[in-house]
CSV table of N, CA and C in Angstrom, one decimal:
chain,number,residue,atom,x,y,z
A,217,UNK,N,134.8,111.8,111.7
A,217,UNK,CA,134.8,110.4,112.1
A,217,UNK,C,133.6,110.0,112.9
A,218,UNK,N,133.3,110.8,113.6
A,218,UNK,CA,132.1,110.8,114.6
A,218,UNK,C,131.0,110.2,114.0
A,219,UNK,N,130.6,111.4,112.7
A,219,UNK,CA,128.9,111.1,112.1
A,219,UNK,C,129.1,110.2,111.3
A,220,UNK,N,130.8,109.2,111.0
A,220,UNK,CA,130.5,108.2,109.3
A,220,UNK,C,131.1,107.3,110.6
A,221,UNK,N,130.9,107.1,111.8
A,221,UNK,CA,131.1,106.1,112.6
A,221,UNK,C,132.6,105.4,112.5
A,222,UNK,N,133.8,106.3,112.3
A,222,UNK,CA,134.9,105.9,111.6
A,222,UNK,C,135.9,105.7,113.0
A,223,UNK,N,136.9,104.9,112.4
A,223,UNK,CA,137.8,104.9,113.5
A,223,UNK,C,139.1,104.6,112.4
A,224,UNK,N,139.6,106.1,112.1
A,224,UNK,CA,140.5,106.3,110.9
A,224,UNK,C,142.1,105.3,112.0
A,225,UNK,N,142.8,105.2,111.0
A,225,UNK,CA,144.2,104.3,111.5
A,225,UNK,C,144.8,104.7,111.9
A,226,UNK,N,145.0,106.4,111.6
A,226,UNK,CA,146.1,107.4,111.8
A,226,UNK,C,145.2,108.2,112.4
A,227,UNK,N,145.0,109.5,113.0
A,227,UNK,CA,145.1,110.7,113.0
A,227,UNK,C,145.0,111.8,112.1
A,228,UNK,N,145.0,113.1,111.6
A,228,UNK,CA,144.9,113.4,110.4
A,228,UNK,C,145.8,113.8,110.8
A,229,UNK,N,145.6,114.8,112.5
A,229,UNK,CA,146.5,115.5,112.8
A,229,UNK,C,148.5,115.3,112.5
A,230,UNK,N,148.6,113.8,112.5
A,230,UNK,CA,149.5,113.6,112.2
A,230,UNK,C,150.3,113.9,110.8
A,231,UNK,N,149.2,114.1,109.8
A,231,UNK,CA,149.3,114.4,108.3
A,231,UNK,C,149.7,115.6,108.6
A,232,UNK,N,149.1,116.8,109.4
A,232,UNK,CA,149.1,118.3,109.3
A,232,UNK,C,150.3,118.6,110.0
A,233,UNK,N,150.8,118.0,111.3
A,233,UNK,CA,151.8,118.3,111.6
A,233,UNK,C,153.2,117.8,110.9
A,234,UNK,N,153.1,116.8,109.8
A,234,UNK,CA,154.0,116.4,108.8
A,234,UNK,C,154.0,116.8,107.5
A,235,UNK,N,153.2,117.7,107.2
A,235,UNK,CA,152.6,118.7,105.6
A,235,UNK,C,153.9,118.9,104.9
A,236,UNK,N,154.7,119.2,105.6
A,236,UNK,CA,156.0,119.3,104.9
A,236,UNK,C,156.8,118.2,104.2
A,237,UNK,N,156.6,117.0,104.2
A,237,UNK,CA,156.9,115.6,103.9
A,237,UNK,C,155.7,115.2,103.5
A,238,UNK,N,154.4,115.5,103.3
A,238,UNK,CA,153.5,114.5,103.0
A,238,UNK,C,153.2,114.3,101.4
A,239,UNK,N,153.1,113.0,100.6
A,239,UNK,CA,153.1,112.5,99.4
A,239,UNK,C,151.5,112.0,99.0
A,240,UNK,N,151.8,111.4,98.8
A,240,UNK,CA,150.4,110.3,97.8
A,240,UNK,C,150.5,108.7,99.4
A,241,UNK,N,151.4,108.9,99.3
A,241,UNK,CA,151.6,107.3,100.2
A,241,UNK,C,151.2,108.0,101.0
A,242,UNK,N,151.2,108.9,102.1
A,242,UNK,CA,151.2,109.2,103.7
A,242,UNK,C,149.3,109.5,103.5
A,243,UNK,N,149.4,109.4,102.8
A,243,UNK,CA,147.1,109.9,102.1
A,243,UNK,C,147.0,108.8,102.5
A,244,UNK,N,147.3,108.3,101.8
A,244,UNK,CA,146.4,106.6,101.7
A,244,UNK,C,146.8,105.7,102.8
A,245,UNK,N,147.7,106.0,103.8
A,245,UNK,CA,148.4,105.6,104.9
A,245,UNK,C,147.2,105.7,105.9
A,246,UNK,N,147.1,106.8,105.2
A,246,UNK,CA,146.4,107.7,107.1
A,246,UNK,C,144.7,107.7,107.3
A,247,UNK,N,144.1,108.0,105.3
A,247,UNK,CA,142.8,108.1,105.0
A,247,UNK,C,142.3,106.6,105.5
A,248,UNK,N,141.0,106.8,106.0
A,248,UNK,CA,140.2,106.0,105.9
A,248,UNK,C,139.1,105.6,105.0
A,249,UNK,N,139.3,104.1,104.7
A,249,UNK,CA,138.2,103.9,103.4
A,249,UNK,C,136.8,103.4,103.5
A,250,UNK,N,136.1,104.0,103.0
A,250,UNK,CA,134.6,103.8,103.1
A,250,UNK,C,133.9,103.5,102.2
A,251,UNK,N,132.8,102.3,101.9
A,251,UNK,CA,132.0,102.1,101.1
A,251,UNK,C,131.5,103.2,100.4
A,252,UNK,N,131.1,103.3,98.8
A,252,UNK,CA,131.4,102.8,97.8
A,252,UNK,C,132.7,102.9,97.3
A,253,UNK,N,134.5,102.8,98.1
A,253,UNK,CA,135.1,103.8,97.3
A,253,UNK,C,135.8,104.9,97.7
A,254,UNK,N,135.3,105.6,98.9
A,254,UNK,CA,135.7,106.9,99.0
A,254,UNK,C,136.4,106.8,100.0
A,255,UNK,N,137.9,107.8,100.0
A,255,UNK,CA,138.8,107.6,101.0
A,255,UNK,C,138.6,108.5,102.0
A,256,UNK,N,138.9,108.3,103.4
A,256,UNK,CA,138.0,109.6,104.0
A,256,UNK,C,139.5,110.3,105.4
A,257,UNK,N,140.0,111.3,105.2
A,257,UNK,CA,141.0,111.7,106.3
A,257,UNK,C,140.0,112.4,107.5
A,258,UNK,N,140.4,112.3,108.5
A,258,UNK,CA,139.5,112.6,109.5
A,258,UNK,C,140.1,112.4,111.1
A,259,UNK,N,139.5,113.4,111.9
A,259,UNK,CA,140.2,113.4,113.2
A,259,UNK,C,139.6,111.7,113.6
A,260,UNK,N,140.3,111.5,114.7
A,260,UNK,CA,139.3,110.6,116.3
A,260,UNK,C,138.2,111.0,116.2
A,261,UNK,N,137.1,110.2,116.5
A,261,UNK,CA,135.6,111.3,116.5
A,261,UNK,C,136.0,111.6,118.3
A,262,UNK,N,136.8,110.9,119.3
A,262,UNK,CA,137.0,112.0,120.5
A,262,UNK,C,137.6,113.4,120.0
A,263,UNK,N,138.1,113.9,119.0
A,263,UNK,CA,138.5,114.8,119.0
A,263,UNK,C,138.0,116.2,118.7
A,264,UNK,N,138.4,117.3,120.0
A,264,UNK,CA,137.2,117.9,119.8
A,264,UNK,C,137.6,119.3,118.9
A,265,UNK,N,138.7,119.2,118.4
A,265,UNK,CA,138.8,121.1,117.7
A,265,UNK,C,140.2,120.3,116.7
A,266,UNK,N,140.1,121.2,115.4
A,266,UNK,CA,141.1,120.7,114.5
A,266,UNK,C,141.9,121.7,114.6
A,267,UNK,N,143.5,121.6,113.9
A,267,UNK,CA,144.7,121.7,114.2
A,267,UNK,C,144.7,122.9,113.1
A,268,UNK,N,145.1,124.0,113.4
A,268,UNK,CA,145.2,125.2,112.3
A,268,UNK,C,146.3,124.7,111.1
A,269,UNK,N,145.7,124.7,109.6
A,269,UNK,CA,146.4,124.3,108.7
A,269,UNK,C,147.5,125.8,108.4
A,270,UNK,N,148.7,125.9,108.2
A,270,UNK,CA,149.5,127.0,107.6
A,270,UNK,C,149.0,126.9,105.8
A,271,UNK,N,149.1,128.3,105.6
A,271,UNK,CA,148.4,128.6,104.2
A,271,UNK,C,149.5,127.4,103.6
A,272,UNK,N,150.7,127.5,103.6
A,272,UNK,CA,151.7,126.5,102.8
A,272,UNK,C,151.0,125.3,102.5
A,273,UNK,N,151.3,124.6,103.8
A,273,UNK,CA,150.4,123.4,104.3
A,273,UNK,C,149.0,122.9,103.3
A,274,UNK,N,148.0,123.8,103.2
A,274,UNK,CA,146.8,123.9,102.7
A,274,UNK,C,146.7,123.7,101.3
A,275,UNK,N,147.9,124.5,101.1
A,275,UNK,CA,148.2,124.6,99.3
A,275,UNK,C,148.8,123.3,99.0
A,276,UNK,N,149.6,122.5,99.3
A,276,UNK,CA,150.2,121.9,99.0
A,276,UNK,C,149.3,120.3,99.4
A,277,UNK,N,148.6,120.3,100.4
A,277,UNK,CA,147.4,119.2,100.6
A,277,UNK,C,146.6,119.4,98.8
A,278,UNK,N,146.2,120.9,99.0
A,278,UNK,CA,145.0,121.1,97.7
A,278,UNK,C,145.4,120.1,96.7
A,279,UNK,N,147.1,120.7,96.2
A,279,UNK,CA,147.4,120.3,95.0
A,279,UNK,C,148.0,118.6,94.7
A,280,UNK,N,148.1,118.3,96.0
A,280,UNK,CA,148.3,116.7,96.1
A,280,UNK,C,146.9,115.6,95.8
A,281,UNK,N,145.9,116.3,96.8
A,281,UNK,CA,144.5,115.9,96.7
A,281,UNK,C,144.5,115.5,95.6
A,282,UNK,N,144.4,117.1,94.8
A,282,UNK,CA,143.5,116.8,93.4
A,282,UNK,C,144.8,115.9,92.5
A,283,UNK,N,145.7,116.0,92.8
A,283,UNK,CA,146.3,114.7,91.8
A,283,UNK,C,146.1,113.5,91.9
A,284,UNK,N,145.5,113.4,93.2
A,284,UNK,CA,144.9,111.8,93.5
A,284,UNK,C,143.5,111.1,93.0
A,285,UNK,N,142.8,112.6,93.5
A,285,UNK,CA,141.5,112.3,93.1
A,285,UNK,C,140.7,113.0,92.3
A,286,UNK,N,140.0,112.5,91.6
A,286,UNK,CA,138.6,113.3,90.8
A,286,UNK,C,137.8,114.4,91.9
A,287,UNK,N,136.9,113.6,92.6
A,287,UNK,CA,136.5,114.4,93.7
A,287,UNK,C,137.7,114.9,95.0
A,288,UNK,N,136.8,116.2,95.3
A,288,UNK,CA,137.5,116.2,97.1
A,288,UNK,C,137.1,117.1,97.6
A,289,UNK,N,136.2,116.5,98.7
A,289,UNK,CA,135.2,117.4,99.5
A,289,UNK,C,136.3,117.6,100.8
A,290,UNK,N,135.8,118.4,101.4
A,290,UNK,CA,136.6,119.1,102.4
A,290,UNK,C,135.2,119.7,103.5
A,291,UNK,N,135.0,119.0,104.2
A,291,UNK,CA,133.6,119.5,105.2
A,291,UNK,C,135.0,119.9,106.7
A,292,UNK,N,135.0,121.2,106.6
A,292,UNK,CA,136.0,121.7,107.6
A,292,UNK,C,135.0,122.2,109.3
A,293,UNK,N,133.3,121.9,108.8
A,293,UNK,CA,132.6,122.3,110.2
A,293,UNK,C,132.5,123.5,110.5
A,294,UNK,N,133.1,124.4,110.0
A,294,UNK,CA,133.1,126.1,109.7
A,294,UNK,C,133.9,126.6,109.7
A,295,UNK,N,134.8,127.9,109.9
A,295,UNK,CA,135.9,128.1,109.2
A,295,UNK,C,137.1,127.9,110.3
A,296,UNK,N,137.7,127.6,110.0
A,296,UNK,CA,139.3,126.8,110.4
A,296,UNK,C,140.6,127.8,109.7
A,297,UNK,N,141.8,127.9,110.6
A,297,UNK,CA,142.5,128.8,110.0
A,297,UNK,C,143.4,128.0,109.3
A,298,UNK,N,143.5,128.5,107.8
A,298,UNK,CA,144.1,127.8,107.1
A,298,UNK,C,143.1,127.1,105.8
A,299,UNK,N,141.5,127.4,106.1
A,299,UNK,CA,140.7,127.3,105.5
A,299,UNK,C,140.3,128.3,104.3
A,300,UNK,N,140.6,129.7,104.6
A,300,UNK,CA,140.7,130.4,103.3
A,300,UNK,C,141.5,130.1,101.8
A,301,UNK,N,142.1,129.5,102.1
A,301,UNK,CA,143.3,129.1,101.1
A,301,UNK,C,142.4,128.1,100.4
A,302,UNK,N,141.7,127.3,101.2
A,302,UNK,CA,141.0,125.9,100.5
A,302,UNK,C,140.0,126.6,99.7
A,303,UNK,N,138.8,127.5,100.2
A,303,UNK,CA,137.8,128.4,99.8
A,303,UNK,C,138.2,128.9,98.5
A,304,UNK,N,139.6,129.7,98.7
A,304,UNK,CA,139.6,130.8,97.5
A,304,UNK,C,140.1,129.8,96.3
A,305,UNK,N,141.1,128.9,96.4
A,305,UNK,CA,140.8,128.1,95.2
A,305,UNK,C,139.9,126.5,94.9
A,306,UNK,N,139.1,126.5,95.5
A,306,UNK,CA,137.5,125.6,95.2
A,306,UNK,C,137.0,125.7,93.8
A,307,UNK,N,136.6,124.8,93.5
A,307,UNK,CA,135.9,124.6,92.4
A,307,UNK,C,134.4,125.2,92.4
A,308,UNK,N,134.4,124.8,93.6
A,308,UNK,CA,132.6,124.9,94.1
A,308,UNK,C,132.6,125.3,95.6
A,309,UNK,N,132.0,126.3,96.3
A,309,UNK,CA,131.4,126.0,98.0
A,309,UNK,C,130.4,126.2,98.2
A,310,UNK,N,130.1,124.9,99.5
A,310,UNK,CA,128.6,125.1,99.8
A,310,UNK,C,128.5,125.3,100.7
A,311,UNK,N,127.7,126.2,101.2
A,311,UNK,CA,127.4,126.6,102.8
A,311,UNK,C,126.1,125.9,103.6
């Protein structure tokens, strides 16, 4: 949120701590949207350390993502626990 100057509506953290209930609606609830097009989930830019995803969690974000979208970047800022799960099934990573 910091570097795209964002001031998302929700929290994401509130998505992660609700992973268990989260749909297609609670995405688009919480994501923030940005020119051209792209929906963007994201902490506060005050916030300073993100919230450890549970592997469950992670998988079940993955497989909701990609039913929503063509693309989906995931810039996690280095590795995060709960971040291996995203890595090992990626299409692509870039370091």
């Amino acid at each position: 949120a910091l570097d795209l100057a964002l001031e998302p509506p929700h929290p994401l953290g509130d998505l992660v701590r609700e992973s268990h209930r989260a749909d297609a609606s609670m995405i688009r609830h919480i994501a923030a949207a940005v020119p051209p097009g792209a929906d963007v989930l994201a902490y506060p830019a005050e916030t300073l350390s993100a919230e450890p995803v549970a592997v469950e969690a992670s998988r079940d974000f993955q497989i909701l993502l990609r039913s929503m979208y063509d693309w989906v970047v995931a810039d996690t800022g280095g590795w995060v626990p709960g971040g291996e799960h995203l890595v090992r099934h990626a299409d692509a990573v870039v370091l």
